[in-house]
Coordinates of C-alpha atoms in Angstrom, one line a residue:
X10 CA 118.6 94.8 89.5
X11 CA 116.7 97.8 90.3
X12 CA 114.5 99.5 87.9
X13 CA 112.3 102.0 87.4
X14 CA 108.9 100.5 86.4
X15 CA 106.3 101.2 84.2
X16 CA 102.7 99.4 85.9
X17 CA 101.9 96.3 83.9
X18 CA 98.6 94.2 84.0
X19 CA 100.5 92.0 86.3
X20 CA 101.9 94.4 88.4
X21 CA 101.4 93.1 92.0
X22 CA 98.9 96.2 93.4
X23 CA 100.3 95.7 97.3
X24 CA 103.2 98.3 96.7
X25 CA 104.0 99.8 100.0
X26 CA 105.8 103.2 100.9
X27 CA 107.0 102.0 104.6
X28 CA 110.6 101.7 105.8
X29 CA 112.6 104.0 103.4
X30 CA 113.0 106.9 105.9
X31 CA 115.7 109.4 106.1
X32 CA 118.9 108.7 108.1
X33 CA 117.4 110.6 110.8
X34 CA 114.7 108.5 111.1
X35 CA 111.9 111.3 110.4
X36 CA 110.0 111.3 107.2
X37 CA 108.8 114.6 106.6
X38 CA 110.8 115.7 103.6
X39 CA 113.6 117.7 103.8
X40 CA 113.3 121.6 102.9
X41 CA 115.6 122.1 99.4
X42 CA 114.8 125.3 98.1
X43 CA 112.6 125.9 95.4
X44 CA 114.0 126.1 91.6
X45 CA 112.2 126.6 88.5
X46 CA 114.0 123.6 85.8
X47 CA 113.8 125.7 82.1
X48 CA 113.3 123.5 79.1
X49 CA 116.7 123.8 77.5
X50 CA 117.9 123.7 73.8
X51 CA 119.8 120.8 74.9
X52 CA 117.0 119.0 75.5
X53 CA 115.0 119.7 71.8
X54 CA 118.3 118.8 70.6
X55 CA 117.9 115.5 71.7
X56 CA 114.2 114.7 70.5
X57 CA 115.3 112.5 68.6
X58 CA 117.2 110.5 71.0
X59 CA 114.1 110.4 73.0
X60 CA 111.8 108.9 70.5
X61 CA 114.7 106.0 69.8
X62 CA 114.5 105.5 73.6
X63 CA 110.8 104.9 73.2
X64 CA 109.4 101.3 73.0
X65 CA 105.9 99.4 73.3
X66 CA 106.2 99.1 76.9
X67 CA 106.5 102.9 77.2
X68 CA 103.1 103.3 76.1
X69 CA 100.7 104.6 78.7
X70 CA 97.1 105.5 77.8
X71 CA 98.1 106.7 75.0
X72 CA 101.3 108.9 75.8
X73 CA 104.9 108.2 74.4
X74 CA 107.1 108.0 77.8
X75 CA 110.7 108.0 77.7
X76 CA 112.5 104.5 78.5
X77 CA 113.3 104.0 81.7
X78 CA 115.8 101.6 80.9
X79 CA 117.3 104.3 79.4
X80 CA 117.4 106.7 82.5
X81 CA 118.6 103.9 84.5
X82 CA 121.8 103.8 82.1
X83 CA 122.2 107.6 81.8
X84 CA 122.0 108.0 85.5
X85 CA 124.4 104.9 86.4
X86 CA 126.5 105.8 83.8
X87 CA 127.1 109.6 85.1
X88 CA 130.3 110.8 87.0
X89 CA 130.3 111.0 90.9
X90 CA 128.2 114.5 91.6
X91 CA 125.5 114.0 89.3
X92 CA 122.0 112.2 90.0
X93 CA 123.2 111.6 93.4
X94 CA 119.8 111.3 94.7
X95 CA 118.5 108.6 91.5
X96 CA 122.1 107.0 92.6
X97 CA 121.0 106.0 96.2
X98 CA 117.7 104.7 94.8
X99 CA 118.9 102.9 92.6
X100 CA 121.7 101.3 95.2
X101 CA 119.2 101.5 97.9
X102 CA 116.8 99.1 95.4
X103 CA 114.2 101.4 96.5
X104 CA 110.4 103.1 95.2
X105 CA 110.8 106.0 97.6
X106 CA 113.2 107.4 100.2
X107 CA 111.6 110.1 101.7
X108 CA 113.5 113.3 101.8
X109 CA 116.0 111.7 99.3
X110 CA 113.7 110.6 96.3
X111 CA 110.4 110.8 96.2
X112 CA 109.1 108.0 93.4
X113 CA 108.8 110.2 90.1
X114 CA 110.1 107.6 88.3
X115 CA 107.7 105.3 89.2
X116 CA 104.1 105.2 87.7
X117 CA 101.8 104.9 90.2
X118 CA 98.5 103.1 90.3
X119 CA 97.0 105.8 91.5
X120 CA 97.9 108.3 88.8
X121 CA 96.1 105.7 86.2
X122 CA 93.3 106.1 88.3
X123 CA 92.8 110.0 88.2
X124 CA 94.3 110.1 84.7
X125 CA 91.3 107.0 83.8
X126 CA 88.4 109.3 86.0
X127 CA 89.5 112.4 83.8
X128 CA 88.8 110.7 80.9
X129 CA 85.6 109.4 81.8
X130 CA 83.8 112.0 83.5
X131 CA 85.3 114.2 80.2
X132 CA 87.0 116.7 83.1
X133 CA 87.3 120.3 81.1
X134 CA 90.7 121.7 81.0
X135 CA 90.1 124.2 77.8
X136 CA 91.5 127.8 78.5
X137 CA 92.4 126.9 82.2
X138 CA 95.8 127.3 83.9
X139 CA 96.8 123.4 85.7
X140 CA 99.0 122.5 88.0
X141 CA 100.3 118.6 88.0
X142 CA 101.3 118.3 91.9
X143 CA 104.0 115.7 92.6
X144 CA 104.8 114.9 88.7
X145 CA 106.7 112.3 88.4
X146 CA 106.6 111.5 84.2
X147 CA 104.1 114.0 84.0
X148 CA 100.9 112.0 82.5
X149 CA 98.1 113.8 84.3
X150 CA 99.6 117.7 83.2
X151 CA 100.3 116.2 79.9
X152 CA 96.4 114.9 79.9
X153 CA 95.5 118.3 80.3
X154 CA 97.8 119.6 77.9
X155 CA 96.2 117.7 75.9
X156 CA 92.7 118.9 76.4
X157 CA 94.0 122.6 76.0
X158 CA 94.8 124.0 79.3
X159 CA 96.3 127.1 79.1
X160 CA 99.2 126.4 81.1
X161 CA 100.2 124.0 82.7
X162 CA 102.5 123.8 85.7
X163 CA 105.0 120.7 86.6
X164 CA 105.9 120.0 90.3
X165 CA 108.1 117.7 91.6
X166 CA 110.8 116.7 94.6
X167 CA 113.6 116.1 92.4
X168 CA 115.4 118.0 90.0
X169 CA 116.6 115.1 87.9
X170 CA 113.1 113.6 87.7
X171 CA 112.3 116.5 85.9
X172 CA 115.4 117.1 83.7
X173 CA 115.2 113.2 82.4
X174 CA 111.9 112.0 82.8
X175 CA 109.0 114.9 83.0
X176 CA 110.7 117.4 80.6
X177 CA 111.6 114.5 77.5
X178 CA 107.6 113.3 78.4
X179 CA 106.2 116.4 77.7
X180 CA 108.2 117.2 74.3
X181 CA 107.5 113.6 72.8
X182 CA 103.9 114.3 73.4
X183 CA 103.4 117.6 72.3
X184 CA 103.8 120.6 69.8
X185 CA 107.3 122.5 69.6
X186 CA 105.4 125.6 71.3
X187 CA 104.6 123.7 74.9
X188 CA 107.2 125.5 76.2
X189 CA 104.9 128.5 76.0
X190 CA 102.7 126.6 78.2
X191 CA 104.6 124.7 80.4
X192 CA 106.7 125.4 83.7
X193 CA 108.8 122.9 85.7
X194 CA 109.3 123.4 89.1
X195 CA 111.5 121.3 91.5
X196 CA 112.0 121.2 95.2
X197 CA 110.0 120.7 98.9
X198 CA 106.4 122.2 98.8
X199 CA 107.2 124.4 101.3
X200 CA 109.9 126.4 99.2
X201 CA 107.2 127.0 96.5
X202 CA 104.8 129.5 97.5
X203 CA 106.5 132.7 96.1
X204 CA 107.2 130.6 92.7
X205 CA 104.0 128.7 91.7
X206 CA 100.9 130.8 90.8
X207 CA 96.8 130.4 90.9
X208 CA 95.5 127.5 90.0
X209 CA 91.6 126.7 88.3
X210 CA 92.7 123.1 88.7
X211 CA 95.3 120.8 91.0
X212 CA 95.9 117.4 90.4
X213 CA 98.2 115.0 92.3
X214 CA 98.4 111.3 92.8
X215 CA 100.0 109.6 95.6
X216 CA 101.2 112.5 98.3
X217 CA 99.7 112.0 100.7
X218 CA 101.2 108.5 101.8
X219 CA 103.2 110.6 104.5
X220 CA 101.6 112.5 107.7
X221 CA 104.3 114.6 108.1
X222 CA 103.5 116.4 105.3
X223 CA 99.8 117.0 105.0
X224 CA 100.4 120.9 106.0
X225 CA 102.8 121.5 103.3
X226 CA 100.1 119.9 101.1
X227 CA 97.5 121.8 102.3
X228 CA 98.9 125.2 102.5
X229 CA 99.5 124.6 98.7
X230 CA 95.8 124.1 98.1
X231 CA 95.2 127.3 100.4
X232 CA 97.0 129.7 98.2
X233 CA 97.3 128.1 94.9
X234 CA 93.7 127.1 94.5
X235 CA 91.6 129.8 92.5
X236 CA 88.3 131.1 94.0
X237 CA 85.9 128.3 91.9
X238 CA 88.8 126.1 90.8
X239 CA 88.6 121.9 91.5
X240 CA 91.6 119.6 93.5
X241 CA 91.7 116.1 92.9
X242 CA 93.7 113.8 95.0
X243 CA 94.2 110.3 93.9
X244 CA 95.3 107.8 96.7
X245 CA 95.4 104.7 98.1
X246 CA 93.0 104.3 101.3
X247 CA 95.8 103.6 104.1
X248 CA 99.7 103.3 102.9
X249 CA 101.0 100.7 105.3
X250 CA 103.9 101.6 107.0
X251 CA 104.2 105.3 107.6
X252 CA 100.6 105.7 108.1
X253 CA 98.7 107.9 105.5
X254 CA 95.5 107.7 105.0
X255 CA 92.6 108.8 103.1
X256 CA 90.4 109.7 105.9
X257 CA 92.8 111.6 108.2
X258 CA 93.9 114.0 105.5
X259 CA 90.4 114.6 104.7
X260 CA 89.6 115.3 108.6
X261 CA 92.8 117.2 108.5
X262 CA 91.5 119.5 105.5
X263 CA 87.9 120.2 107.2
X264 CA 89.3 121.3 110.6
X265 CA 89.0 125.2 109.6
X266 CA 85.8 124.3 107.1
X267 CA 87.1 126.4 104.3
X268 CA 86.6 122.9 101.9
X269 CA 84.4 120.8 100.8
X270 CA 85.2 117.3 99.8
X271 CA 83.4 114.2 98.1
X272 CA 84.9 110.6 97.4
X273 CA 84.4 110.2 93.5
X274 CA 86.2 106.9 92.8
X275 CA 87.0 104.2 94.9
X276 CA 88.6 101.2 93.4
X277 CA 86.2 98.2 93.7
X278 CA 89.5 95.1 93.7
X279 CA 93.0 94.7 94.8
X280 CA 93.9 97.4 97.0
X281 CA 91.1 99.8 97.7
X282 CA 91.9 103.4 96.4
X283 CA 90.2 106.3 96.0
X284 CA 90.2 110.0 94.2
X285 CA 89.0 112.6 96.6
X286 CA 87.5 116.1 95.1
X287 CA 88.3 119.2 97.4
X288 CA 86.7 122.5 96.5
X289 CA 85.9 125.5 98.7
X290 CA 83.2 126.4 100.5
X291 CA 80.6 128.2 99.6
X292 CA 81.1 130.6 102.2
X293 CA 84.0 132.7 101.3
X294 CA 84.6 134.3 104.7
X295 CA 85.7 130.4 105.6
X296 CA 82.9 130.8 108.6
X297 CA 80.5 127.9 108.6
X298 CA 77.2 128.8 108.0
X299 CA 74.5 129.4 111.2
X300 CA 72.0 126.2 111.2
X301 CA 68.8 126.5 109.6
X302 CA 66.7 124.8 112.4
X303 CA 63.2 125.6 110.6
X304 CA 64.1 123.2 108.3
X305 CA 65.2 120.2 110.7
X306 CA 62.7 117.4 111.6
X307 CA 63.1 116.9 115.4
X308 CA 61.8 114.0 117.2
X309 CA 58.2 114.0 118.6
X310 CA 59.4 115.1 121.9
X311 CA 61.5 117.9 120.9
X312 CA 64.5 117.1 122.8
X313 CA 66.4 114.4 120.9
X314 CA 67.3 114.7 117.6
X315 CA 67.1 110.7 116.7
X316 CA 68.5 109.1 113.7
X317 CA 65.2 108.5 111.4
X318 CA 65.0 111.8 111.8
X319 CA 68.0 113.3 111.2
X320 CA 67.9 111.6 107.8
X321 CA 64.6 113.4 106.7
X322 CA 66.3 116.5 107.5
X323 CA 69.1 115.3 105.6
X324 CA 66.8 114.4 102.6
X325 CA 65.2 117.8 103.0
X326 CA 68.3 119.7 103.3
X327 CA 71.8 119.3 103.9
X328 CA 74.6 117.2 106.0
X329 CA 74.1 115.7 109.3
X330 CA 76.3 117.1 112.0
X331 CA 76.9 115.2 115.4
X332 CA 76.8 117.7 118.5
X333 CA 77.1 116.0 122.0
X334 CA 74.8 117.5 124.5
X335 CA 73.9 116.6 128.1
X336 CA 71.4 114.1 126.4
X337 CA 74.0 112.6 124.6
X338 CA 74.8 112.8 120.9
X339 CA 71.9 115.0 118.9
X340 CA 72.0 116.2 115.4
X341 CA 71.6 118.7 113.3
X342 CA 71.4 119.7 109.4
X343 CA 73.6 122.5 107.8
X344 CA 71.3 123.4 104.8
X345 CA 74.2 124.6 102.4
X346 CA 76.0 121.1 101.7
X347 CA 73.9 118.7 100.1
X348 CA 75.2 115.3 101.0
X349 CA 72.9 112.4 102.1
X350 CA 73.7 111.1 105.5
X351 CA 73.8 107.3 104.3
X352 CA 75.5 108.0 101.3
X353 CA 79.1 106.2 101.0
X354 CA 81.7 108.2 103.1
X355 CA 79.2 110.0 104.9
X356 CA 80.3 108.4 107.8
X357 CA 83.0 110.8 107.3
X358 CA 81.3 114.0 107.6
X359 CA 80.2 113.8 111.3
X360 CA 82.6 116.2 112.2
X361 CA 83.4 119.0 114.6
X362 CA 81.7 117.1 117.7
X363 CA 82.0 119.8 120.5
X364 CA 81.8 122.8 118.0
X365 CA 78.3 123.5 118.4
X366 CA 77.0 122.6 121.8
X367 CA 75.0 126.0 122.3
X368 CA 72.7 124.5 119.6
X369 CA 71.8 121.9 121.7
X370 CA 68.5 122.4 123.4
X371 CA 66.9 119.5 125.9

């Protein structure tokens, strides 16, 4: 029988988002429209259903989450024409079927992950307006609910998610005036632009598992992102199947160097995940900076910028940068990021290969 899980410490960690594709065999998702889902009376009506609904297994790190037994019921239980989408899920005995249903009522290992780091690195949400990208039950909006965001923005693909799962969620865990505070917001990412607003912080968990979409995503960032504000993406390293990775959204994101982005938690068993932090650039006109090559350390001969000295420039300054010249690959050092050339990932930010040949001098 199919259900829609909670993790437990025995949850196998090898889920994989693979062969659940749409009828048409493409797996970007499909483009329904944009709606904002209203808390209704109806549902403060029912409170108290929703706290009977509530066992111990529906405890997550600390937040009351509806039953998903109970969902299961409600939604099998429901006339033809309502919940198709949790319907074909459920038949289909299926996590995710992308353009159909999209996992929110699945907790993710992932979401634990950023929702864990948050806590930890004591992430400030006081006074600051949130959007929890990609929802699901909601715990990383409610977490900064929680830490008194000033609003705080729901997002997810389905509708019914929302109306059974992420809506209940956020009443059982908070004051009778979060619906001040709170908006819900259903539908593709591309449908959203003219409803969702600036952000000082964007989190999401496990949306990224799908190529297709990494635009979508990204355009998000691009206009919902405040000047100064902070993205975290929590993710698994490669999803097997469709092909999603870590690394190529990352090189995907850096391709018109507005960001810049730092691995902050990688998982150390089971399957390797990892948070990645995205924030802007320093420069605002999204125009890489020129290179500062007073501060570089070239080799003796002046011609070749060799590794042992590319990493005293790096120490000195800023990121290495691979350029190919007619002498092969050279270096040089941007003085405005601060990353260390040997530092984990950094592998990672040898980017932009033929961008800068002019530099090259031999």
């Amino acid at each position: 029988m199919f259900k829609f899980n909670f993790p437990s410490e025995n949850q196998d960690e090898t889920d994989t988002i693979s062969d659940d594709l749409n009828s048409s065999g493409k797996t970007s998702l499909q483009e329904i429209d944009g709606q904002e889902i209203e808390i209704s009376n109806d549902h403060f009506q029912k409170i108290k259903k929703y706290r009977e609904s509530c066992s111990s297994t529906s405890l997550v790190r600390g937040f009351h989450l509806v039953d998903l037994k109970y969902v299961e019921e409600l939604v099998t239980s429901q006339k033809s024409g309502e919940f198709e989408s949790l319907k074909t899920a459920i038949k289909m005995n299926s996590d995710v079927i992308s353009g159909v249903y999209e996992g929110g009522l699945k907790i993710w290992e992932c979401t634990l992950d950023l929702l864990d780091y948050l806590n930890k690195e004591s992430v400030q949400f006081d006074g600051l307006d949130v959007l929890d990208l990609g929802c699901g039950a909601g715990l990383l909006g409610m977490h900064a609910l929680r830490k008194g965001a000033h609003s705080v923005h729901f997002q997810d693909y389905n509708t019914e998610v929302l109306s059974l799962c992420t809506i209940p969620n956020v009443i059982l865990n908070n004051n009778p005036d979060v619906k001040s505070k709170t908006n819900f917001f259903a539908g593709d990412w591309g449908s959203l632009h003219h409803k969702l607003k600036s952000y000082d912080i964007i989190l999401t968990s496990e949306t990224i598992y799908n190529p297709e979409n990494y635009r979508k995503l990204i355009q998000i960032f691009e206009e919902m992102v405040k000047k100064n504000g902070v993205i975290y993406v929590a993710a698994k390293h490669f999803y097997f199947g469709v092909g999603g990775n870590v690394y190529e959204f990352e090189k995907l994101l850096r391709q018109n160097e507005r960001w810049n982005t730092s691995i902050c938690f990688c998982s150390t068993e089971g399957v390797k995940r990892e948070i990645l932090k995205i924030v802007q650039s320093a420069d605002q006109n999204h125009q890489r900076a020129k290179y500062d090559l007073s501060a570089s350390q070239f080799s003796p001969d002046g011609r070749v910028f060799q590794v042992e000295y590319a990493q005293k420039a790096v120490e000195n300054s800023g990121t290495a940068v691979a350029l190919r010249g007619k002498d092969g690959v050279v270096f040089a050092v941007e003085k405005l990021v601060t990353s260390k050339l040997y530092e984990t990932g950094a592998n990672r930010r040898i980017f932009n290969i033929d961008t800068h040949i002019g530099m090259v001098k031999s």
